[in-house]
Amino acid sequence: MVAVALLALLPTILTSVTYPTLTFDLSRFLNEKTSALVTNRTATLNFEIARGHAGSYNIRARGTLLDWPFAAQANIRPVFRFLGMDVSGEAEAWLSNTPWSLRAEFDASSSGEWRADIDVPETKISENDPVLAPILSRWPMPAISNLVFGGSFGLKASGGRTNGCLVAKWNALGQIRGLAASCEAKGIPVEVANLRLSFGASGIANHVDVRPMFPRADSIRLGACTLTNAFASIRATEAAYLVTEAGAGCCGGELKLYSFFLDPKRLNAGVTLFVDGVDAGEALHLLKGFKGEASGKLYGKIPLHLKNGDTIRLRNAYLHSSPGDTGNLKVFDPEPVVENLALGGVPEATRANVAKALANLTYTVLKIGLQPEGDGGLALTLKLSGSATHRDVTVPVSFEVTFHGDIEQLINTGLKTALKTRK
């Protein structure tokens, strides 16, 4: 009889009580880096319950979640049974004065079964977003300045537990669409156009599986180097990410790489970049100090090693023209090349002849190579064979020169600087 009386009075009790403010400490869910991005590490909740239609209840709530105030409302429909109760309902929550919101549907029973579906509608994002802006202002990015971006973000998630499974299962799928971004990385301009990416994960108990990711971008500009139609195929393993394939258009040709592991904690990776049919003129313009024009195509490979996320090392790289093909090379200002030859000890007379030959050279062989040296540095070797025309006189030309010194300054594509910003 007491239970029946309490059950009868429950609607009146639930809607008449003034509920206290609830406070939750969220610091244990935040690591050191995440904690530094917010000033408040708690959540507070005030709520009230009112009777709805057909035995349902309406709940309205307000509070704070970390640094942001929020509001929420829900409609809950309980069904009382002889030995328990089932509950179903819908809820909606939003961060006040922001575009961010979520919707949820759920049901649960006293037997322990439950289900929930959550939807974060596609939301426009930018550097001025009221949620993202304060986070970015506290994010340690000393190498990045003038960050501007815009795009959209959406997320769907679901989870639940059935009587046939003792633990909960869940999955989540998010997407970023139409992201355009620009910034300066150590003074070098970086731009990304129309990046789109789907990402997600699923889990059961403490086990998590990350979905494969296939990012795409119309273009990526790193300093003087522009990559077009960039793509990658990325899969997560237990300790690293496996990039099964990635590529992009560059200088009228293609760059591709295959099967390398990236350690997300140490950011160490070794990979070989395959170069296929890049335009010789566009490629040579990536060399610091080159002023001129060239025709023809280049092929080859560039082994790269990323160390600790901030150092790119090149080993035994080479680019070459295809056998049987010819091209033309005209260097308008040979002085930077001649200066590098002088540093390498090339005699003055030889330097003068090289300068004349570079003014109008038809080549049958063009090779550019990078080899490690004993002191840990790199040497850049340039080999040219063909014929040069000067004042209506054409003479055969064949020479090979090696550049020493700071090769990373000579090859100024901005790649290393861009990677340094990930620290």
CSV table of C-alpha atoms in Angstrom, one decimal:
chain,number,residue,atom,x,y,z
A,1,MET,CA,0.0,0.0,0.0
A,2,VAL,CA,2.9,2.4,0.8
A,3,ALA,CA,4.4,1.8,-2.6
A,4,VAL,CA,1.1,2.4,-4.3
A,5,ALA,CA,0.7,5.7,-2.4
A,6,LEU,CA,4.2,6.9,-3.2
A,7,LEU,CA,3.6,6.1,-6.9
A,8,ALA,CA,0.4,8.1,-6.9
A,9,LEU,CA,2.1,11.1,-5.2
A,10,LEU,CA,5.3,10.9,-7.4
A,11,PRO,CA,4.0,13.4,-10.0
A,12,THR,CA,3.2,16.0,-7.3
A,13,ILE,CA,6.5,15.4,-5.5
A,14,LEU,CA,8.6,15.7,-8.7
A,15,THR,CA,7.0,19.0,-9.8
A,16,SER,CA,6.8,20.6,-6.4
A,17,VAL,CA,10.4,20.2,-5.1
A,18,THR,CA,12.9,23.0,-5.5
A,19,TYR,CA,16.0,21.3,-6.6
A,20,PRO,CA,19.4,22.5,-5.4
A,21,THR,CA,22.2,23.6,-7.7
A,22,LEU,CA,24.4,20.6,-8.7
A,23,THR,CA,28.1,21.1,-9.2
A,24,PHE,CA,30.4,18.6,-10.9
A,25,ASP,CA,34.2,18.6,-10.9
A,26,LEU,CA,35.4,17.8,-14.4
A,27,SER,CA,39.1,18.2,-13.8
A,28,ARG,CA,39.7,14.4,-13.7
A,29,PHE,CA,38.4,14.2,-17.2
A,30,LEU,CA,40.9,16.8,-18.5
A,31,ASN,CA,44.6,16.3,-19.0
A,32,GLU,CA,47.2,19.0,-18.4
A,33,LYS,CA,47.1,20.4,-22.0
A,34,THR,CA,43.3,20.4,-22.1
A,35,SER,CA,43.0,22.0,-18.7
A,36,ALA,CA,45.2,24.9,-19.9
A,37,LEU,CA,42.6,25.8,-22.6
A,38,VAL,CA,39.8,26.7,-20.1
A,39,THR,CA,39.5,28.8,-17.0
A,40,ASN,CA,36.7,26.9,-15.3
A,41,ARG,CA,36.9,23.1,-14.8
A,42,THR,CA,33.5,22.4,-13.3
A,43,ALA,CA,29.9,22.1,-14.5
A,44,THR,CA,26.8,23.4,-12.7
A,45,LEU,CA,23.2,22.5,-13.2
A,46,ASN,CA,19.9,24.1,-12.1
A,47,PHE,CA,16.7,22.4,-13.2
A,48,GLU,CA,12.9,22.3,-12.7
A,49,ILE,CA,10.3,19.7,-13.6
A,50,ALA,CA,6.8,20.4,-14.8
A,51,ARG,CA,4.0,18.0,-15.8
A,52,GLY,CA,3.5,17.6,-19.6
A,53,HIS,CA,0.8,15.9,-21.7
A,54,ALA,CA,-0.3,12.3,-21.3
A,55,GLY,CA,1.8,11.6,-18.2
A,56,SER,CA,5.0,13.0,-19.5
A,57,TYR,CA,7.3,15.5,-17.7
A,58,ASN,CA,9.1,18.6,-19.1
A,59,ILE,CA,12.5,19.4,-17.7
A,60,ARG,CA,14.1,22.8,-18.2
A,61,ALA,CA,17.7,23.3,-17.1
A,62,ARG,CA,20.4,26.0,-17.1
A,63,GLY,CA,24.0,25.9,-15.9
A,64,THR,CA,27.6,26.1,-17.0
A,65,LEU,CA,29.8,23.7,-18.8
A,66,LEU,CA,33.5,24.6,-18.3
A,67,ASP,CA,33.6,28.2,-19.5
A,68,TRP,CA,30.3,28.3,-21.3
A,69,PRO,CA,26.7,28.8,-20.0
A,70,PHE,CA,24.2,26.4,-21.4
A,71,ALA,CA,20.4,25.8,-21.5
A,72,ALA,CA,18.5,22.5,-22.1
A,73,GLN,CA,15.0,21.1,-22.2
A,74,ALA,CA,13.7,17.6,-22.3
A,75,ASN,CA,10.5,15.7,-22.5
A,76,ILE,CA,10.5,12.4,-20.5
A,77,ARG,CA,7.8,9.8,-20.7
A,78,PRO,CA,7.9,7.2,-17.9
A,79,VAL,CA,5.9,4.0,-18.1
A,80,PHE,CA,5.5,2.3,-14.7
A,81,ARG,CA,5.4,-1.5,-14.6
A,82,PHE,CA,4.8,-3.9,-11.8
A,83,LEU,CA,8.5,-4.5,-11.1
A,84,GLY,CA,10.1,-1.5,-12.7
A,85,MET,CA,9.9,1.5,-15.0
A,86,ASP,CA,10.7,2.3,-18.6
A,87,VAL,CA,11.6,5.8,-19.7
A,88,SER,CA,11.8,7.4,-23.2
A,89,GLY,CA,12.2,10.9,-24.3
A,90,GLU,CA,13.9,13.7,-26.3
A,91,ALA,CA,16.2,16.4,-25.3
A,92,GLU,CA,17.8,19.5,-26.7
A,93,ALA,CA,20.7,21.5,-25.3
A,94,TRP,CA,22.6,24.6,-26.6
A,95,LEU,CA,25.5,26.7,-25.5
A,96,SER,CA,24.1,30.2,-24.8
A,97,ASN,CA,24.9,32.9,-27.3
A,98,THR,CA,26.7,30.5,-29.6
A,99,PRO,CA,25.6,28.5,-32.7
A,100,TRP,CA,26.4,25.2,-30.9
A,101,SER,CA,23.6,22.8,-30.0
A,102,LEU,CA,22.7,19.1,-29.8
A,103,ARG,CA,19.6,17.0,-30.0
A,104,ALA,CA,19.1,13.6,-28.4
A,105,GLU,CA,16.6,10.7,-28.2
A,106,PHE,CA,16.8,8.1,-25.5
A,107,ASP,CA,15.1,5.2,-23.8
A,108,ALA,CA,16.0,3.1,-20.8
A,109,SER,CA,14.4,0.4,-18.6
A,110,SER,CA,15.0,-0.7,-15.1
A,111,SER,CA,16.4,-4.0,-16.5
A,112,GLY,CA,19.5,-2.1,-17.5
A,113,GLU,CA,18.9,-1.8,-21.2
A,114,TRP,CA,19.3,1.7,-22.6
A,115,ARG,CA,19.8,3.5,-25.9
A,116,ALA,CA,20.7,7.1,-26.9
A,117,ASP,CA,21.2,8.9,-30.2
A,118,ILE,CA,22.9,12.3,-30.3
A,119,ASP,CA,23.1,14.7,-33.2
A,120,VAL,CA,25.2,17.9,-33.3
A,121,PRO,CA,23.7,19.6,-36.4
A,122,GLU,CA,26.1,20.9,-39.1
A,123,THR,CA,27.4,24.2,-37.6
A,124,LYS,CA,29.4,27.0,-39.3
A,125,ILE,CA,32.8,27.5,-37.7
A,126,SER,CA,35.4,30.2,-37.9
A,127,GLU,CA,38.3,31.8,-36.0
A,128,ASN,CA,35.7,34.1,-34.4
A,129,ASP,CA,33.5,31.3,-33.1
A,130,PRO,CA,32.5,32.2,-29.5
A,131,VAL,CA,33.5,28.7,-28.4
A,132,LEU,CA,36.6,28.1,-30.5
A,133,ALA,CA,38.1,31.7,-30.3
A,134,PRO,CA,38.9,31.5,-26.5
A,135,ILE,CA,40.3,28.0,-26.9
A,136,LEU,CA,42.6,29.1,-29.8
A,137,SER,CA,43.8,32.2,-27.8
A,138,ARG,CA,45.1,29.8,-25.1
A,139,TRP,CA,46.4,27.1,-27.5
A,140,PRO,CA,50.3,27.2,-27.6
A,141,MET,CA,51.0,28.1,-31.3
A,142,PRO,CA,54.0,30.4,-31.2
A,143,ALA,CA,54.9,29.7,-34.8
A,144,ILE,CA,51.5,30.5,-36.2
A,145,SER,CA,50.1,34.0,-36.8
A,146,ASN,CA,47.2,35.6,-38.6
A,147,LEU,CA,45.1,32.4,-38.5
A,148,VAL,CA,41.8,32.7,-40.4
A,149,PHE,CA,39.5,29.8,-41.2
A,150,GLY,CA,35.9,29.0,-42.1
A,151,GLY,CA,33.9,25.8,-42.7
A,152,SER,CA,31.3,23.6,-41.1
A,153,PHE,CA,31.3,20.8,-38.5
A,154,GLY,CA,28.7,18.1,-37.7
A,155,LEU,CA,28.6,15.0,-35.4
A,156,LYS,CA,26.3,12.0,-34.8
A,157,ALA,CA,26.7,9.5,-32.1
A,158,SER,CA,24.8,6.6,-30.6
A,159,GLY,CA,25.2,4.1,-27.8
A,160,GLY,CA,23.4,1.6,-25.8
A,161,ARG,CA,23.3,-1.6,-23.8
A,162,THR,CA,21.1,-4.6,-24.2
A,163,ASN,CA,20.5,-7.5,-21.9
A,164,GLY,CA,22.5,-9.7,-24.3
A,165,CYS,CA,25.6,-7.6,-23.6
A,166,LEU,CA,27.0,-6.7,-20.2
A,167,VAL,CA,28.8,-3.6,-21.4
A,168,ALA,CA,27.8,-0.6,-23.5
A,169,LYS,CA,28.5,-0.2,-27.2
A,170,TRP,CA,28.9,3.2,-28.9
A,171,ASN,CA,29.9,4.8,-32.1
A,172,ALA,CA,30.4,8.4,-33.3
A,173,LEU,CA,30.8,9.9,-36.8
A,174,GLY,CA,31.8,13.5,-37.5
A,175,GLN,CA,32.7,15.5,-40.5
A,176,ILE,CA,34.4,18.8,-41.5
A,177,ARG,CA,33.3,20.3,-44.8
A,178,GLY,CA,34.4,23.2,-46.9
A,179,LEU,CA,37.2,24.3,-44.6
A,180,ALA,CA,39.3,27.1,-45.9
A,181,ALA,CA,42.2,28.3,-43.8
A,182,SER,CA,45.2,30.6,-44.0
A,183,CYS,CA,47.9,31.6,-41.7
A,184,GLU,CA,51.6,32.5,-41.5
A,185,ALA,CA,54.0,29.8,-40.2
A,186,LYS,CA,57.3,31.3,-39.2
A,187,GLY,CA,56.5,34.1,-41.7
A,188,ILE,CA,55.7,31.7,-44.6
A,189,PRO,CA,52.2,31.8,-45.9
A,190,VAL,CA,50.1,28.7,-45.6
A,191,GLU,CA,46.7,28.2,-47.2
A,192,VAL,CA,44.2,25.3,-47.4
A,193,ALA,CA,41.2,25.4,-49.7
A,194,ASN,CA,38.1,23.2,-49.4
A,195,LEU,CA,39.3,20.7,-46.9
A,196,ARG,CA,36.8,17.9,-46.2
A,197,LEU,CA,37.2,15.1,-43.7
A,198,SER,CA,35.0,12.4,-42.1
A,199,PHE,CA,36.2,10.9,-38.9
A,200,GLY,CA,34.8,8.6,-36.2
A,201,ALA,CA,35.2,5.9,-33.7
A,202,SER,CA,33.3,3.0,-32.2
A,203,GLY,CA,33.8,1.2,-28.9
A,204,ILE,CA,32.7,-1.5,-26.5
A,205,ALA,CA,33.7,-1.1,-22.8
A,206,ASN,CA,37.3,0.2,-22.8
A,207,HIS,CA,38.1,-0.9,-26.4
A,208,VAL,CA,38.1,1.8,-29.1
A,209,ASP,CA,38.4,1.4,-32.9
A,210,VAL,CA,39.1,4.6,-34.9
A,211,ARG,CA,37.5,4.7,-38.3
A,212,PRO,CA,39.8,5.1,-41.4
A,213,MET,CA,40.1,8.8,-42.5
A,214,PHE,CA,40.3,10.1,-46.1
A,215,PRO,CA,41.0,13.8,-46.0
A,216,ARG,CA,40.8,15.8,-49.2
A,217,ALA,CA,41.6,19.3,-50.1
A,218,ASP,CA,41.4,21.3,-53.4
A,219,SER,CA,44.7,23.0,-52.7
A,220,ILE,CA,47.4,23.4,-50.1
A,221,ARG,CA,50.0,26.2,-50.4
A,222,LEU,CA,53.2,26.1,-48.4
A,223,GLY,CA,55.3,29.1,-49.2
A,224,ALA,CA,56.1,29.0,-52.9
A,225,CYS,CA,54.9,25.4,-53.3
A,226,THR,CA,51.2,24.7,-54.2
A,227,LEU,CA,49.7,21.2,-53.9
A,228,THR,CA,46.4,20.6,-55.7
A,229,ASN,CA,43.8,17.8,-55.3
A,230,ALA,CA,45.6,16.6,-52.2
A,231,PHE,CA,44.4,13.4,-50.6
A,232,ALA,CA,45.4,10.8,-48.0
A,233,SER,CA,44.2,7.5,-46.7
A,234,ILE,CA,44.8,7.1,-43.0
A,235,ARG,CA,44.2,4.2,-40.6
A,236,ALA,CA,44.8,4.0,-36.9
A,237,THR,CA,46.7,1.2,-35.3
A,238,GLU,CA,47.3,0.6,-31.6
A,239,ALA,CA,50.3,2.9,-31.3
A,240,ALA,CA,50.5,4.9,-34.6
A,241,TYR,CA,48.7,6.1,-37.7
A,242,LEU,CA,49.3,4.3,-40.9
A,243,VAL,CA,49.1,6.4,-44.0
A,244,THR,CA,48.5,3.9,-46.7
A,245,GLU,CA,48.6,6.4,-49.6
A,246,ALA,CA,48.7,10.1,-50.0
A,247,GLY,CA,49.3,12.4,-53.0
A,248,ALA,CA,48.8,15.7,-54.7
A,249,GLY,CA,49.4,17.6,-57.9
A,250,CYS,CA,52.5,19.7,-57.8
A,251,CYS,CA,54.3,21.8,-60.5
A,252,GLY,CA,52.2,20.2,-63.3
A,253,GLY,CA,53.0,16.7,-62.1
A,254,GLU,CA,52.2,14.4,-59.2
A,255,LEU,CA,53.7,13.7,-55.8
A,256,LYS,CA,52.8,10.4,-54.1
A,257,LEU,CA,53.8,8.4,-51.0
A,258,TYR,CA,52.8,5.0,-49.7
A,259,SER,CA,52.6,3.0,-46.5
A,260,PHE,CA,54.3,4.9,-43.6
A,261,PHE,CA,53.6,5.0,-39.9
A,262,LEU,CA,53.3,8.2,-38.0
A,263,ASP,CA,53.8,8.1,-34.2
A,264,PRO,CA,51.4,10.8,-32.9
A,265,LYS,CA,53.2,11.2,-29.6
A,266,ARG,CA,56.8,11.6,-31.0
A,267,LEU,CA,55.8,12.7,-34.6
A,268,ASN,CA,58.5,10.5,-36.1
A,269,ALA,CA,58.1,9.0,-39.6
A,270,GLY,CA,60.2,7.9,-42.5
A,271,VAL,CA,58.7,8.1,-46.0
A,272,THR,CA,59.7,8.2,-49.7
A,273,LEU,CA,58.1,10.9,-51.8
A,274,PHE,CA,57.7,9.8,-55.4
A,275,VAL,CA,57.9,12.6,-58.0
A,276,ASP,CA,56.2,12.0,-61.4
A,277,GLY,CA,56.3,14.4,-64.3
A,278,VAL,CA,56.7,17.8,-62.5
A,279,ASP,CA,57.4,20.8,-64.7
A,280,ALA,CA,61.1,21.6,-64.6
A,281,GLY,CA,60.6,25.3,-64.7
A,282,GLU,CA,58.1,25.3,-61.8
A,283,ALA,CA,60.3,22.9,-59.7
A,284,LEU,CA,63.4,25.1,-60.2
A,285,HIS,CA,61.5,28.1,-59.1
A,286,LEU,CA,61.3,26.5,-55.7
A,287,LEU,CA,65.1,26.8,-55.4
A,288,LYS,CA,66.0,29.9,-53.5
A,289,GLY,CA,67.6,32.4,-55.8
A,290,PHE,CA,66.6,30.8,-59.1
A,291,LYS,CA,65.5,33.4,-61.7
A,292,GLY,CA,64.8,32.0,-65.1
A,293,GLU,CA,62.6,29.6,-67.0
A,294,ALA,CA,62.8,26.0,-68.1
A,295,SER,CA,60.8,23.4,-70.0
A,296,GLY,CA,60.7,19.6,-69.7
A,297,LYS,CA,59.5,17.1,-67.0
A,298,LEU,CA,61.3,15.7,-64.0
A,299,TYR,CA,60.9,12.4,-62.2
A,300,GLY,CA,62.4,10.8,-59.2
A,301,LYS,CA,62.1,10.2,-55.4
A,302,ILE,CA,62.8,12.1,-52.3
A,303,PRO,CA,63.3,10.1,-49.0
A,304,LEU,CA,62.2,12.2,-46.1
A,305,HIS,CA,62.5,11.6,-42.3
A,306,LEU,CA,60.4,13.6,-39.9
A,307,LYS,CA,62.0,13.7,-36.4
A,308,ASN,CA,60.1,14.9,-33.3
A,309,GLY,CA,57.7,16.8,-35.5
A,310,ASP,CA,60.0,19.7,-36.2
A,311,THR,CA,62.9,18.5,-38.3
A,312,ILE,CA,62.8,17.3,-41.9
A,313,ARG,CA,65.9,15.3,-43.1
A,314,LEU,CA,66.5,14.4,-46.7
A,315,ARG,CA,68.5,11.4,-47.8
A,316,ASN,CA,69.7,10.3,-51.3
A,317,ALA,CA,67.0,12.2,-53.1
A,318,TYR,CA,67.1,12.7,-56.9
A,319,LEU,CA,65.2,14.3,-59.7
A,320,HIS,CA,66.0,13.7,-63.4
A,321,SER,CA,64.7,14.2,-66.9
A,322,SER,CA,63.3,11.2,-68.8
A,323,PRO,CA,65.9,9.6,-71.1
A,324,GLY,CA,65.3,10.8,-74.7
A,325,ASP,CA,63.5,13.9,-73.7
A,326,THR,CA,64.9,17.4,-74.2
A,327,GLY,CA,64.2,20.7,-72.5
A,328,ASN,CA,65.4,24.3,-72.5
A,329,LEU,CA,66.9,26.1,-69.6
A,330,LYS,CA,67.4,29.9,-69.4
A,331,VAL,CA,68.8,31.5,-66.3
A,332,PHE,CA,68.3,35.2,-66.3
A,333,ASP,CA,70.4,35.9,-63.2
A,334,PRO,CA,73.2,33.3,-62.8
A,335,GLU,CA,74.9,35.3,-60.0
A,336,PRO,CA,73.4,33.2,-57.1
A,337,VAL,CA,74.4,30.0,-58.9
A,338,VAL,CA,77.9,31.4,-59.6
A,339,GLU,CA,78.3,32.4,-56.0
A,340,ASN,CA,77.5,28.9,-54.8
A,341,LEU,CA,80.0,27.5,-57.3
A,342,ALA,CA,82.6,29.9,-55.8
A,343,LEU,CA,81.9,28.6,-52.3
A,344,GLY,CA,82.5,25.1,-53.7
A,345,GLY,CA,85.9,26.1,-55.0
A,346,VAL,CA,85.1,26.2,-58.8
A,347,PRO,CA,87.7,28.3,-60.7
A,348,GLU,CA,86.6,31.7,-62.0
A,349,ALA,CA,87.0,30.8,-65.7
A,350,THR,CA,84.8,27.7,-65.3
A,351,ARG,CA,82.2,29.8,-63.4
A,352,ALA,CA,82.1,32.3,-66.3
A,353,ASN,CA,81.6,29.5,-68.9
A,354,VAL,CA,78.8,28.0,-66.8
A,355,ALA,CA,77.1,31.4,-66.5
A,356,LYS,CA,77.2,31.7,-70.3
A,357,ALA,CA,75.9,28.2,-70.9
A,358,LEU,CA,73.0,28.7,-68.4
A,359,ALA,CA,71.8,31.7,-70.4
A,360,ASN,CA,70.3,29.5,-73.1
A,361,LEU,CA,70.9,25.7,-72.7
A,362,THR,CA,69.1,22.9,-74.5
A,363,TYR,CA,69.5,19.9,-72.3
A,364,THR,CA,69.2,16.2,-72.9
A,365,VAL,CA,70.2,15.3,-69.3
A,366,LEU,CA,69.1,17.2,-66.2
A,367,LYS,CA,69.7,15.6,-62.9
A,368,ILE,CA,69.4,17.0,-59.4
A,369,GLY,CA,70.6,14.9,-56.5
A,370,LEU,CA,71.0,15.1,-52.7
A,371,GLN,CA,73.5,13.0,-50.9
A,372,PRO,CA,74.5,12.9,-47.2
A,373,GLU,CA,78.0,13.9,-46.4
A,374,GLY,CA,80.3,12.7,-43.7
A,375,ASP,CA,79.7,15.7,-41.4
A,376,GLY,CA,76.0,15.0,-41.3
A,377,GLY,CA,75.2,17.7,-43.9
A,378,LEU,CA,73.9,17.3,-47.5
A,379,ALA,CA,75.4,18.0,-50.9
A,380,LEU,CA,73.2,19.0,-53.8
A,381,THR,CA,74.6,17.9,-57.2
A,382,LEU,CA,73.4,19.4,-60.5
A,383,LYS,CA,74.3,17.6,-63.7
A,384,LEU,CA,73.5,19.1,-67.1
A,385,SER,CA,74.3,17.8,-70.6
A,386,GLY,CA,73.2,19.3,-73.9
A,387,SER,CA,74.1,22.3,-76.0
A,388,ALA,CA,74.3,26.0,-75.4
A,389,THR,CA,73.8,28.9,-77.8
A,390,HIS,CA,75.6,32.2,-77.4
A,391,ARG,CA,75.7,34.8,-80.2
A,392,ASP,CA,74.6,32.4,-82.9
A,393,VAL,CA,77.2,29.9,-81.8
A,394,THR,CA,76.1,26.5,-80.4
A,395,VAL,CA,78.5,24.4,-78.5
A,396,PRO,CA,78.1,21.1,-76.6
A,397,VAL,CA,77.9,21.4,-72.8
A,398,SER,CA,78.3,18.8,-70.1
A,399,PHE,CA,79.1,19.7,-66.5
A,400,GLU,CA,78.4,18.5,-63.0
A,401,VAL,CA,78.6,20.8,-60.0
A,402,THR,CA,78.0,20.1,-56.3
A,403,PHE,CA,76.6,22.6,-53.9
A,404,HIS,CA,77.7,22.5,-50.3
A,405,GLY,CA,76.5,24.5,-47.3
A,406,ASP,CA,73.0,25.1,-46.1
A,407,ILE,CA,71.0,23.0,-48.5
A,408,GLU,CA,67.8,23.6,-46.5
A,409,GLN,CA,68.1,27.4,-47.3
A,410,LEU,CA,68.7,26.6,-51.0
A,411,ILE,CA,65.6,24.3,-51.1
A,412,ASN,CA,63.1,26.8,-49.6
A,413,THR,CA,59.7,25.2,-50.2
A,414,GLY,CA,58.4,26.0,-46.7
A,415,LEU,CA,57.8,22.3,-45.9
A,416,LYS,CA,60.0,22.1,-42.8
A,417,THR,CA,58.6,25.3,-41.4
A,418,ALA,CA,55.1,24.1,-41.9
A,419,LEU,CA,55.8,21.0,-40.0
A,420,LYS,CA,57.5,22.9,-37.2
A,421,THR,CA,54.2,24.5,-36.3
A,422,ARG,CA,52.8,21.2,-35.0
A,423,LYS,CA,54.9,21.4,-31.9
